[in-house]
Structure formats: structure tokens, C-alpha cells
Short mmCIF file of C-alpha atoms and ligand atoms in Angstrom, two decimals:
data_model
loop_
_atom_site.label_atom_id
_atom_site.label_comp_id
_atom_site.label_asym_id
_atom_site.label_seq_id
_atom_site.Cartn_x
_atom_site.Cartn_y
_atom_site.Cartn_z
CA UNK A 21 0.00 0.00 0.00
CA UNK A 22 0.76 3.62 -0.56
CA UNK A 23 0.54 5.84 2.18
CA UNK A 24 0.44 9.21 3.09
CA UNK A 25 1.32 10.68 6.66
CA UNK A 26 -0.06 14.33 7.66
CA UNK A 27 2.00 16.33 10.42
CA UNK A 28 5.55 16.63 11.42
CA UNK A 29 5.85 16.04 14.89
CA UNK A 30 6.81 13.63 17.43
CA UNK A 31 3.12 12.23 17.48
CA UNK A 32 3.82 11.63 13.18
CA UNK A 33 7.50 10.43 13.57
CA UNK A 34 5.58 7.51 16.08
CA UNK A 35 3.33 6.70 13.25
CA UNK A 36 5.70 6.62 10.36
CA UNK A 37 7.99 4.06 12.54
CA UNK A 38 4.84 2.13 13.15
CA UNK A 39 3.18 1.75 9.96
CA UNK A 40 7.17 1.18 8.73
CA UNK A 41 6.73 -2.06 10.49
CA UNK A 42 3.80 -3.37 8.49
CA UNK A 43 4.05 -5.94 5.65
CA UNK A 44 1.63 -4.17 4.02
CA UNK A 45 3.11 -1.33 3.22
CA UNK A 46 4.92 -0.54 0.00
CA UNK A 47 5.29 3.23 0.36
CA UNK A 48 5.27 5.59 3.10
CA UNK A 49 5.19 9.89 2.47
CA UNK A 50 5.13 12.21 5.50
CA UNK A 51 3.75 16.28 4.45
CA UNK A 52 5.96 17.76 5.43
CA UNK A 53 7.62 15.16 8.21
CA UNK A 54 10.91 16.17 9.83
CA UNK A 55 14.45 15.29 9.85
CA UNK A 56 13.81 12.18 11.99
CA UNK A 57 10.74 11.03 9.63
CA UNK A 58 13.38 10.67 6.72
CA UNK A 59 14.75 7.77 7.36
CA UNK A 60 11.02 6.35 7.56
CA UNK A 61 9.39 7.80 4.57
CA UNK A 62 9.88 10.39 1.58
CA UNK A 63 8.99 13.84 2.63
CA UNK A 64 6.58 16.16 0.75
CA UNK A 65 7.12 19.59 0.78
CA UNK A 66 3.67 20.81 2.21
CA UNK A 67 2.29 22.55 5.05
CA UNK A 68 -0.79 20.55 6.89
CA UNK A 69 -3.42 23.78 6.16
CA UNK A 70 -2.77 23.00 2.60
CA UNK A 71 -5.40 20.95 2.04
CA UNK A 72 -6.22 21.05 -1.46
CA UNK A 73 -2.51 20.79 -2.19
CA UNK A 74 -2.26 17.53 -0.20
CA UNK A 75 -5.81 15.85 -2.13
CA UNK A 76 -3.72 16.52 -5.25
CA UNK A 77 -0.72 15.34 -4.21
CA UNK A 78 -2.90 11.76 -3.32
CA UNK A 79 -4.50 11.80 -6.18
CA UNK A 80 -1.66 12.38 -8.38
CA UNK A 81 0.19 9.20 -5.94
CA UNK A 82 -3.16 7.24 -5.78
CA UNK A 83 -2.41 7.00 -2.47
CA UNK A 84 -4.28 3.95 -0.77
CA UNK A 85 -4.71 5.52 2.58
CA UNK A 86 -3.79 9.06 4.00
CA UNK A 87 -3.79 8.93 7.84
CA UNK A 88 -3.68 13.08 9.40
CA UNK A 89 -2.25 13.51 12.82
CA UNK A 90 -3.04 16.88 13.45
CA UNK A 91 -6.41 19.03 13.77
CA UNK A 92 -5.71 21.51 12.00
CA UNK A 93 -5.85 19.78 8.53
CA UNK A 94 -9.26 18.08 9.70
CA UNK A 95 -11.18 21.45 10.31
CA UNK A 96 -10.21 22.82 7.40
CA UNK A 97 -11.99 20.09 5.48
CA UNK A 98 -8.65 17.72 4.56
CA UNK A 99 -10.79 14.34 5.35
CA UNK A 100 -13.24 15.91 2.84
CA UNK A 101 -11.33 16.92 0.35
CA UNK A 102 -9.29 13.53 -0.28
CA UNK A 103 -12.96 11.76 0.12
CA UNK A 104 -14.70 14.15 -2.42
CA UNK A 105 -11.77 12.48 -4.67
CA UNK A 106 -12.78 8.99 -3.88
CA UNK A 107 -9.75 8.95 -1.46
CA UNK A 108 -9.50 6.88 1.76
CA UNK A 109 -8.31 8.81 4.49
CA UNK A 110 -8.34 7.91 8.39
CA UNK A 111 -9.53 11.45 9.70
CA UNK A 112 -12.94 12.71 10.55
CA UNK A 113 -14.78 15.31 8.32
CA UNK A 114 -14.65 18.70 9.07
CA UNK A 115 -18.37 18.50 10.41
CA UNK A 116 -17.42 15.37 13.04
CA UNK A 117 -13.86 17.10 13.62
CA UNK A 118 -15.72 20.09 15.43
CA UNK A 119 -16.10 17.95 18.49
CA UNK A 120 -12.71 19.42 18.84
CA UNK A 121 -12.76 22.66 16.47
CA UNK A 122 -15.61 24.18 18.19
CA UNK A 123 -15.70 24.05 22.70
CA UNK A 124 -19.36 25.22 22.76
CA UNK A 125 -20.15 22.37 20.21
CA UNK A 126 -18.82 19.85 22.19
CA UNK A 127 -19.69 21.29 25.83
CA UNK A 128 -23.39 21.06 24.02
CA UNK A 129 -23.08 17.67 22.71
CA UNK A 130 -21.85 16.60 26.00
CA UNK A 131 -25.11 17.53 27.52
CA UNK A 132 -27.05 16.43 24.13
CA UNK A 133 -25.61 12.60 25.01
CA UNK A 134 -25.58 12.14 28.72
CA UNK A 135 -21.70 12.56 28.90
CA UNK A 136 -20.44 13.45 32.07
CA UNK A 137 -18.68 16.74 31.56
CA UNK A 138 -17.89 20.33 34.10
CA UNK A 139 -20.93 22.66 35.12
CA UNK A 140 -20.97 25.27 32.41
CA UNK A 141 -21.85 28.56 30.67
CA UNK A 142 -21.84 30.11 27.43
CA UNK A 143 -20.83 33.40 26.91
CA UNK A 144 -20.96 35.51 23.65
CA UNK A 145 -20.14 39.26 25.37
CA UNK A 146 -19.18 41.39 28.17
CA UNK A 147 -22.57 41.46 29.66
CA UNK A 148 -23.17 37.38 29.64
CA UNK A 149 -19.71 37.01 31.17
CA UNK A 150 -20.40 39.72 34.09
CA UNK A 151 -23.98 37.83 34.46
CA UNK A 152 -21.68 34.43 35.32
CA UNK A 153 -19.09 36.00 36.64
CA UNK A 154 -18.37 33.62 39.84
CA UNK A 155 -21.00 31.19 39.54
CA UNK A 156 -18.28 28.54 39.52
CA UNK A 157 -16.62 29.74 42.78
CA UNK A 158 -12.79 30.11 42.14
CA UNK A 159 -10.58 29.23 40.15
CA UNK A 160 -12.63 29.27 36.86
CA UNK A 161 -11.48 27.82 33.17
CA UNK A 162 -12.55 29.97 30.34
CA UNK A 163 -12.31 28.24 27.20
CA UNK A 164 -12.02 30.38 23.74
CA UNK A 165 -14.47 28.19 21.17
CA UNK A 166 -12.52 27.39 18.27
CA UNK A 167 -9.00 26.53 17.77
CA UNK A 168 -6.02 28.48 19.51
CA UNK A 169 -2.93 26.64 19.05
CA UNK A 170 -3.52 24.82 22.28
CA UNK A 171 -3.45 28.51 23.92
CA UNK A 172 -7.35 29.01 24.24
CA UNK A 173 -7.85 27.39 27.67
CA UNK A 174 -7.22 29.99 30.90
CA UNK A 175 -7.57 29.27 34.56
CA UNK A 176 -8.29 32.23 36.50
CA UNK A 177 -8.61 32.38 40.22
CA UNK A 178 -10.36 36.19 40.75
CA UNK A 179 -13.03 38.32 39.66
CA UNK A 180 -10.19 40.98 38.20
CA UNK A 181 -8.26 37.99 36.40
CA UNK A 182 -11.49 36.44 34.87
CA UNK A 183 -12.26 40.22 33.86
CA UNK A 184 -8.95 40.53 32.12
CA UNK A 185 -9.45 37.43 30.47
CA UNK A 186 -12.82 37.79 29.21
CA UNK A 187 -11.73 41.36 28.00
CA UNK A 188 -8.68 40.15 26.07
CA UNK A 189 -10.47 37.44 24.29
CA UNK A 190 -13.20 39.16 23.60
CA UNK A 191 -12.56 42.68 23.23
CA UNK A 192 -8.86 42.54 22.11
CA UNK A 193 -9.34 39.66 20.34
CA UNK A 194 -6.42 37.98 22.08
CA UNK A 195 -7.32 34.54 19.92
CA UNK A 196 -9.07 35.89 16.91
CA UNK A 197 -12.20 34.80 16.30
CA UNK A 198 -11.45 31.60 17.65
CA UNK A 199 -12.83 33.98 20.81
CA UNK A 200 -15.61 34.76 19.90
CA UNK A 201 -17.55 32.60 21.86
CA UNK A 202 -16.52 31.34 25.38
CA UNK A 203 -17.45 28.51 27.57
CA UNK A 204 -16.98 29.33 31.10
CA UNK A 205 -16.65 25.96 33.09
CA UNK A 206 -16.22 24.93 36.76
CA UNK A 207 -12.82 24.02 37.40
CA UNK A 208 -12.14 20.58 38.62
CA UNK A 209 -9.40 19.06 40.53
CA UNK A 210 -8.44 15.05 40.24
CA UNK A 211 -5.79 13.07 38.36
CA UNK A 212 -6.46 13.66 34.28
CA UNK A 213 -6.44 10.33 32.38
CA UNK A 214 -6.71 10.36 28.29
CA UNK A 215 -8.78 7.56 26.50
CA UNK A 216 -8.16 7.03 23.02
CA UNK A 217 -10.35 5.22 20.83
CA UNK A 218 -9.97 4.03 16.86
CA UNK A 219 -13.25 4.59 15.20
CA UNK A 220 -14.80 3.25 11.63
CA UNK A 221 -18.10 5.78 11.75
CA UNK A 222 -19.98 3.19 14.14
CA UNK A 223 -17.17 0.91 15.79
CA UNK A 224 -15.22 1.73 18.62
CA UNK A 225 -11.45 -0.18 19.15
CA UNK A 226 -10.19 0.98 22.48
CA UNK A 227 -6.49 2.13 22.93
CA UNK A 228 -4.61 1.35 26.02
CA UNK A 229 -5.27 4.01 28.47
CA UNK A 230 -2.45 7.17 28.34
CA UNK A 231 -1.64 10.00 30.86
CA UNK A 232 -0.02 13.44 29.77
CA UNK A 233 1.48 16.05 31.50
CA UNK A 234 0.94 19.61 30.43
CA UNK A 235 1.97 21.95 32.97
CA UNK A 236 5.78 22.88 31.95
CA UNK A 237 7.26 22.71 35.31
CA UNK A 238 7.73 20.13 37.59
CA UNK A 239 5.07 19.57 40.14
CA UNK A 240 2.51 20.68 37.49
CA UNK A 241 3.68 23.93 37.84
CA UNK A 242 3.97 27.10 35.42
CA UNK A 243 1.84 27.44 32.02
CA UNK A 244 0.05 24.97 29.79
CA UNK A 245 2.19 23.21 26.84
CA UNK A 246 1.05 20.92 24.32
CA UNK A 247 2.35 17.70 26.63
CA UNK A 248 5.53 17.75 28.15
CA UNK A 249 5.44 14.14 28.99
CA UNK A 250 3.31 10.71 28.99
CA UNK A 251 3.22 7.33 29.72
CA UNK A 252 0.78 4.30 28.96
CA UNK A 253 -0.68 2.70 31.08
CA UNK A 254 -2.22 5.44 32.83
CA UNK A 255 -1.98 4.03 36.31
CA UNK A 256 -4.66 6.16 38.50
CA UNK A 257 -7.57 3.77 37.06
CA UNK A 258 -8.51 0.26 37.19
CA UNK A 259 -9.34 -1.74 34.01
CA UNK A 260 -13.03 -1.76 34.76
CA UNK A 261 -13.29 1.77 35.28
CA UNK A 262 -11.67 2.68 32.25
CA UNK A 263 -14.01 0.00 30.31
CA UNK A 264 -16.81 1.29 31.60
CA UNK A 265 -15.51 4.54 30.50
CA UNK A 266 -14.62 3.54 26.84
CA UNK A 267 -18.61 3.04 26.83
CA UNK A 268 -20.15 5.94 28.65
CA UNK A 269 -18.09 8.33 26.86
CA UNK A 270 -16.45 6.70 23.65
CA UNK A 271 -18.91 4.56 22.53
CA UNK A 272 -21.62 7.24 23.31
CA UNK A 273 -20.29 9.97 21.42
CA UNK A 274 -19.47 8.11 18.57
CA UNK A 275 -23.06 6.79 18.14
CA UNK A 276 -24.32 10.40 19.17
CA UNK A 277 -22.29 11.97 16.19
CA UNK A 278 -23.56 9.52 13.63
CA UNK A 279 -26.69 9.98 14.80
CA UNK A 280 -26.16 14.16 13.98
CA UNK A 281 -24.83 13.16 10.86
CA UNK A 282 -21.35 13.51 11.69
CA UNK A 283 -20.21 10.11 11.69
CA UNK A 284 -16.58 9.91 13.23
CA UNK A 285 -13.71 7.89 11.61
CA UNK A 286 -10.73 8.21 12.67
CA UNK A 287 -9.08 8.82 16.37
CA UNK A 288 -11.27 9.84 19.22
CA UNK A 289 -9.87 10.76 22.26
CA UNK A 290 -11.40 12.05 25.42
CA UNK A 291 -9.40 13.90 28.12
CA UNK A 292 -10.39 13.20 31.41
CA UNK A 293 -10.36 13.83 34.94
CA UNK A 294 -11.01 12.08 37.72
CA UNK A 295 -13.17 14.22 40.21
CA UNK A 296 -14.61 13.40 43.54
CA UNK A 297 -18.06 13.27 41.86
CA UNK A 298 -16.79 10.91 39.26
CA UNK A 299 -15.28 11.10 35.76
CA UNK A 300 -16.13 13.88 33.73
CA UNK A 301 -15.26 14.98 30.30
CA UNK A 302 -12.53 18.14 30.21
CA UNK A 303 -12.74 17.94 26.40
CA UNK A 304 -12.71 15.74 23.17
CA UNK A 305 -9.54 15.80 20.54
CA UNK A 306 -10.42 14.67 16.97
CA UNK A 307 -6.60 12.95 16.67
CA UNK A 308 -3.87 11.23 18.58
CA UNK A 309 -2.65 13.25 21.73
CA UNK A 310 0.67 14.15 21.36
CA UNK A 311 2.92 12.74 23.35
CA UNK A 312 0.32 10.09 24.15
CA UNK A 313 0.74 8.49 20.52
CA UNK A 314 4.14 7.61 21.03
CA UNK A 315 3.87 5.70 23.89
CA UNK A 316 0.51 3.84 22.74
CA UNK A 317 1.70 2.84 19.59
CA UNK A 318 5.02 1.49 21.65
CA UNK A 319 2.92 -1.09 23.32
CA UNK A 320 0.92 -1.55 20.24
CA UNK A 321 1.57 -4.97 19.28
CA UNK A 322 -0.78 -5.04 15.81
CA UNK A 323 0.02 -4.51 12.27
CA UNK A 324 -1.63 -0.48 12.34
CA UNK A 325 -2.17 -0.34 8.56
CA UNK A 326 -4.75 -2.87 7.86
CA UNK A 327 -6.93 -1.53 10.84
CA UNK A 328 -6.99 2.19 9.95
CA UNK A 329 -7.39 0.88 6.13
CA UNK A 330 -10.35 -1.21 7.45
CA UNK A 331 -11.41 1.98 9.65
CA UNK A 332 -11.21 4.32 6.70
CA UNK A 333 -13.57 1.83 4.73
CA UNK A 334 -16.05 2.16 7.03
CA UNK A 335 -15.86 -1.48 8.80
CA UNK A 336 -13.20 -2.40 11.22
CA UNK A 337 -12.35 -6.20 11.08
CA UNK A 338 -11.17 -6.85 14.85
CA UNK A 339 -12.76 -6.21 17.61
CA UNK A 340 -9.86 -5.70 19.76
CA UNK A 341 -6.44 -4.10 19.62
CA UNK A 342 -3.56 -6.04 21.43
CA UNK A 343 -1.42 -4.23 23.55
CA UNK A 344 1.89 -5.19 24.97
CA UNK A 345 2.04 -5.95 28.89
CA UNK A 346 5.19 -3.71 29.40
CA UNK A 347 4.76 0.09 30.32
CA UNK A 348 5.94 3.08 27.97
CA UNK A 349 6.77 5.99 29.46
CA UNK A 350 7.95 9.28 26.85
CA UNK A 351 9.77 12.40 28.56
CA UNK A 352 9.56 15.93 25.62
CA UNK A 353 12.39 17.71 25.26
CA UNK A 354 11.66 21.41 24.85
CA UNK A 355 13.57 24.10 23.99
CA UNK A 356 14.06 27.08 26.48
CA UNK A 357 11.11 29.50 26.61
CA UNK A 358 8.56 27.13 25.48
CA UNK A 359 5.70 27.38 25.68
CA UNK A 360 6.12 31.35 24.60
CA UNK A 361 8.71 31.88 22.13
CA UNK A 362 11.28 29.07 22.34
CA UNK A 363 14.87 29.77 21.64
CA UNK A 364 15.54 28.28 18.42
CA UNK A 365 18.79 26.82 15.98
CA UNK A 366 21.25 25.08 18.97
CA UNK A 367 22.69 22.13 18.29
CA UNK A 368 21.34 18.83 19.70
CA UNK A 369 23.97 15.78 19.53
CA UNK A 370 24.54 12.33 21.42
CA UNK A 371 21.01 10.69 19.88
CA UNK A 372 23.51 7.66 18.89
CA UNK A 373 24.00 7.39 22.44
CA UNK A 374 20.69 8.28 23.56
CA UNK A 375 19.07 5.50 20.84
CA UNK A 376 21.12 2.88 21.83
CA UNK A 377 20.02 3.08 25.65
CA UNK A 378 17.37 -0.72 25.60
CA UNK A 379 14.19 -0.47 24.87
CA UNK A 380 14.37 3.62 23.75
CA UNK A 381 12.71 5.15 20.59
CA UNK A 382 13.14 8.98 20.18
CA UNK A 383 11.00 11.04 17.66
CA UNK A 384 11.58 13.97 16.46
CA UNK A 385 9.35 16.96 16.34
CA UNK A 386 10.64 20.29 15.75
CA UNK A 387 13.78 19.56 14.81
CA UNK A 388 16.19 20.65 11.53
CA UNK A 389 19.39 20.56 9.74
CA UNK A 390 22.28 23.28 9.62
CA UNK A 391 25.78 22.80 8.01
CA UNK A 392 25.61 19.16 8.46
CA UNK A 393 24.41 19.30 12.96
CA UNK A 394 20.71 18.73 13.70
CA UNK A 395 19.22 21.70 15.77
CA UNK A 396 16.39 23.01 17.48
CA UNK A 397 13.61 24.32 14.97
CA UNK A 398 10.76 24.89 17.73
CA UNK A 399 8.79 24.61 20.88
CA UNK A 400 8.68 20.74 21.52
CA UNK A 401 12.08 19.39 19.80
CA UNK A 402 12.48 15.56 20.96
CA UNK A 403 10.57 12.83 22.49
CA UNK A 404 12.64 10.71 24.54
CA UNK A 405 10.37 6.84 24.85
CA UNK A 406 11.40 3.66 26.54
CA UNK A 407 9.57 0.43 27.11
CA UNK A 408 10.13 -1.61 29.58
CA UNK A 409 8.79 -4.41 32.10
CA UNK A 410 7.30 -1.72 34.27
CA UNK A 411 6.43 2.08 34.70
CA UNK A 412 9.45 2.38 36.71
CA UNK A 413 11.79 0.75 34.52
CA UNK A 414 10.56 2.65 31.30
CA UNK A 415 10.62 5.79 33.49
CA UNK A 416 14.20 4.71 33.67
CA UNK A 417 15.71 4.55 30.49
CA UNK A 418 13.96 6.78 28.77
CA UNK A 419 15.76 9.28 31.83
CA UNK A 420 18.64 7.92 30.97
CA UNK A 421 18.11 8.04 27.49
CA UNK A 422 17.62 12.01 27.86
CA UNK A 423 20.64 12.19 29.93
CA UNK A 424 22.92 11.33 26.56
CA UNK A 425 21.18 13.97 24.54
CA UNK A 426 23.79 16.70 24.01
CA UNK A 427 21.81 19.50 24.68
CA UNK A 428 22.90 22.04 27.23
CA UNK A 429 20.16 24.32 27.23
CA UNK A 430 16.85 21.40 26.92
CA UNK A 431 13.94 22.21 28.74
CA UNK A 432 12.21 18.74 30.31
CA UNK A 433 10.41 17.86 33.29
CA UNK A 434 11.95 15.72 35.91
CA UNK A 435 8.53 13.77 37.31
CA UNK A 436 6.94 12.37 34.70
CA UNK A 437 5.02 9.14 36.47
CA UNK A 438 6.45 10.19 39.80
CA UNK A 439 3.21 10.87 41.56
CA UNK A 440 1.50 7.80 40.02
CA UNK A 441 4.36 5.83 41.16
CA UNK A 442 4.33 7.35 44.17
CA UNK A 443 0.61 6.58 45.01
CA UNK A 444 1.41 2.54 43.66
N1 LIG B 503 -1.47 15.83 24.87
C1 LIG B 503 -2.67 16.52 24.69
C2 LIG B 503 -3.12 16.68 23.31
O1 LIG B 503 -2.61 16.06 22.40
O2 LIG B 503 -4.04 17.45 23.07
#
């Protein structure tokens, strides 16, 4: 088969090396991949927003399947654009996608379906969001609607800091019209678990369960990133609660989007946390969490291609991924001042050294080439992964994996798993 990888991050670099593995596959393209995706597949010189530019470039291939990591590509229509052409793709439409693309579709779908989720308000101006204005109690997450580069989502602890925030995203337009609307939710405190699910339209195959880590600083301290760590299992819930889990929330929403004519193919994944009143629903991703893909496709033990191909074809033709029994645990590299405006072009060496640690896998994500040295070329550079027989001992190489990465300056957090450990 011929296939086509969307993205060019760490999450992408894990699927390239998985799909790699499959006898199936004849050849693999990454648009527009990175330096560590090269050895994997042939790289195509686009950006993921350009969507009609990618449905030619499949057609042109015949591509037999195009699988899209991130959500960008998926709300601007890419799943429906290479399906217009008769295309396969693994990706929901842009109309199914908005369960992540839009927070006041989703935070109403919730309720729609019966899916636990946060109290909640909508707000469209100044006036709505004085007339909720510490309903919650404190602190308060404000959520802009649409897309914001992982950026939209504010906690707030005081009436002048929710003011400030409600005035920069909607007055100064702090997140474009992404902030136009708001959702205003109760803030909840627990341990947050992520449940991943590969989905044909109606089916559901579970993934193993994940937990990321997206406070920069140790202690879950300092601002949001995209991830700054993961590791699979999750370890703060049983196997029964997460089954039951997979079908009050996975199952539920997929049948409740194909029953709003938005039927879902592709990866659903539901963050969640763990509050004293029981699960609830922070919010639903359209895609793979990134760095959660690395380590579930780590344990993975299936061939990946024929299920998505089966998935994109409407009809999955297992009823059960296999995982491995051993833990994966992956700790993100980052370059200094991420998450603002990372420090960019130093020189990373020692991933000879790094790679050769047992069990290890690193992926790249922003990463480039300059006079012959690989250097930093963004926020989130490297993901560091190990396997291993347990959570400790995968939280153990992939340390000392990241150790060997000649990098004076790397930003990474020290405690990945350490409270879950901790708690045994
Ligand atoms: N790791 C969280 C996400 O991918 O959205």
C-alpha cells in the first residue's frame, strides 16, 4: 500500500515508525515530516493547512490511505477533500472534527448525550460574562471556542483575572475569532487520564489508556504546553473503570455523532479527569494526543495499517487491539522559553548514544538541519520513549536516554510518572 502521513511532529515520527513495520506497506510519504521522519518515509514539501494541495498530491500518488495527525488539517476540510476524490483517508470530516474545532459544540453535545462533563456557561459578550461572573466559585477555566494553538484554555482564580481574560479574548481579540464565543466551566481538581479510541463511523477499538502532562514545570507547575510528557498505562484507574468509560463516553459519542450526521472515523480521544463526583469529560480531541501516541503505539503490538485501512472503509475487522504488557513511558524535550517563544537553531547531539540506551525510541518533532548538525527548529524538539517491564523501569531509560542527549540548554520535566508511582 501507498501511504500518506499528515503532520511533522513527534506524534507523526511515532506513526511513520509504526506503519514502517507493516508488511503491508509498500510506500510511506510524510507532508511535510521532519528530519527524523526521513529515514522512515519520503517527505513532501507541504504545510498541513494546505489541504487542497495535499488531495492533489494523493490523487496524483493514488495514495491507498492518507492517515492526518493533526487538527488543524481536519477542520479545514482535509478528510473531505481527499474523500470528495474517492480517497481513503483515516480522519474525521470537518463537520465530526468540530467535536474538537468548536468548545461550545462539544460542551453542548456533552449535555445532548448524557456525557459526564464540568458545570458550564456560554458566553458571547461582556454582559453574559459579568452575568456568570463567579457562579463557579474560584478558580474558573474559560475556554475560547474554536482553535487556539492549544493557547485558548485559561484558569483564573479572581473576579479581576477572569475580567482581564474575558476582555482580552473578547474585546482585544487575544485569539481571533477563535474567541468569539466562550465557555466558562467549573474548574475541577483530580488526576487527568486520556482515552483514546480508533473509530470506523460506528465501531469503537479501544487504545490502552495514556496519561499526559501539560503543565511545563515540575510539580505541574507554570503554564500549559502541548504535553511535556506521557506514559501508557495510565496508572490512576482500574481496568473496569476505564471499560466502563470507553462506553459511557467513547462509545456514546461516537453513536451520538452519527446519529447528527457527523459520523466519526478516525481517532477519538477524550481527556479526562477524575473528580470526587466521578469522571467527567474536560474535552474531546479529533486525533492522537501528542505525546500520548508515542507511547501507545510502543505497546501496540498489531500490524496499524490494515486496521486504519479497514477503519477508513467504514468497517473495522477486529474487535480488539492487542497491547503489549510492558509500560511506555515518553519524557519531551523542549527548547528554552517554550511554551512562549522558544529559543531556536542550537545544536542537539549524542542521539547515537541516547538511541542505543534498551528499549528507547526517540522522535523527532521540531527539529532541523544546519551545516551538516541537527538543531532546534521549535517549541517541543524531541521525544525521549522507553519500554520496559514496568512504569518504573521505562521511566528509567527513557531518563537515561535524555541524559545522553547533548543538549545544554533542553527544557524537560523531571517527574513524569512520579506521583503515580508514588501513590502505587
Ligand atoms: N497531549 C494533549 C493533546 O494532544 O491534546
Amino acid at each position: 500500500m501507498k501511504v500518506l502521513v499528515v503532520g511533522g511532529g513527534a506524534r507523526e515520527h511515532a506513526l511513520c515508525w509504526k506503519l514502517r513495520q507493516s508488511p503491508l506497506l509498500r510506500d510511506l510519504y510524510c507532508a511535510p515530516g521532519n528530519p527524523g521522519i526521513e529515514a522512515l518515509a519520503t517527505r513532501v514539501p507541504l504545510a498541513v493547512e494546505e489541504v487542497q494541495r495535499l488531495a492533489d498530491f494523493a490523487e496524483e500518488m493514488k495514495i491507498d490511505l492518507t492517515v492526518v495527525g493533526p487538527e488543524l488539517p481536519l477542520s479545514l476540510g482535509l478528510a473531505d477533500a481527499l474523500a470528495a476524490r474517492g480517497l481513503p483517508v483515516f480522519g474525521p470530516s470537518r463537520r465530526a472534527a468540530e467535536i474538537e474545532g468548536s468548545k461550545v459544540f462539544a460542551k453542548q453535545f456533552m449535555e445532548r448525550h448524557g456525557i459526564p462533563t464540568a458545570p458550564f456557561a456560554l458566553v458571547h459578550d461582556a454582559a453574559e460574562a459579568a452575568a456568570v461572573r463567579g457562579r463557579f466559585g474560584w478558580p474558573v477555566v474559560i475556554k475560547a471556542d474554536g482553535l487556539a494553538a492549544g493557547k485558548g484554555v485559561l484558569i483564573v482564580n479572581s473576579e479581576a483575572e477572569y475580567d482581564t481574560a474575558v476582555h482580552e479574548m473578547l474585546e482585544e481579540r487575544r485569539f481571533g475569532t477563535a474567541g468569539d464565543r466562550l465557555v466558562v466551566e467549573a474548574f475541577l481538581e483530580g488526576e487527568e487520564v486520556s482515552l483514546m479510541a480508533l473509530c470506523d463511523g460506528e465501531r469503537v477499538l479501544p487504545l490502552a489508556t495514556a496519561k499526559d502532562y501539560k503543565r511545563i514545570g515540575d510539580g505541574d507547575t507554570g503554564p500549559n504546553t502541548g504535553g511535556m510528557g506521557s506514559h501508557s498505562p495510565a496508572g490512576v484507574l482500574s481496568a473496569e473503570t476505564a471499560a466502563h468509560l470507553f462506553d459511557d463516553v467513547l462509545h456514546r459519542a461516537v453513536a451520538g455523532l452519527a446519529a447528527e450526521e457527523r459520523r466519526f472515523v478516525g481517532v477519538l480521544y477524550a481527556g479526562l479527569i477524575l473528580s470526587p463526583d466521578g469522571p467527567r469529560v474536560l474535552e474531546f480531541n479529533a486525533r492522537f494526543g501528542d505525546p500520548e501516541a508515542q507511547v501507545l503505539l510502543l505497546r501496540l503490538e498489531d500490524d496499524l495499517l490494515p486496521v486504519l485501512a479497514a477503519g477508513a472503509a467504514g468497517r473495522f475487522d477486529v474487535r480488539r487491539l492487542a497491547f503489549r504488557k510492558e509500560a511506555a513511558a515518553c519524557i519531551v524535550l523542549a527548547s528554552p522559553g517554550y511554551p512562549g517563544k522558544p529559543v531556536q537553531g542550537e545544536r542537539i547531539a549524542g542521539l547515537d548514544r541516547a538511541s542505543a540506551v534498551p528499549g528507547v525510541e526517540i522522535f523527532h518533532a521540531g527539529t532541523d538541519r544546519a551545516a551538516g548538525d541537527l538543531v532546534s527548529a521549535g517549541g517541543r524538539v524531541l521525544s525521549v520513549c522507553a519500554l520496559d517491564t514496568d512504569l518504573v523501569g521505562a521511566l528509567r531509560r527513557a531518563y537515561t536516554a535524555v541524559a545522553e542527549v547533548e543538549w545544554p540548554t533542553k527544557v524537560y520535566r523531571h517527574d513524569i510518572g512520579r506521583r503515580v508511582i508514588d501513590q502505587g
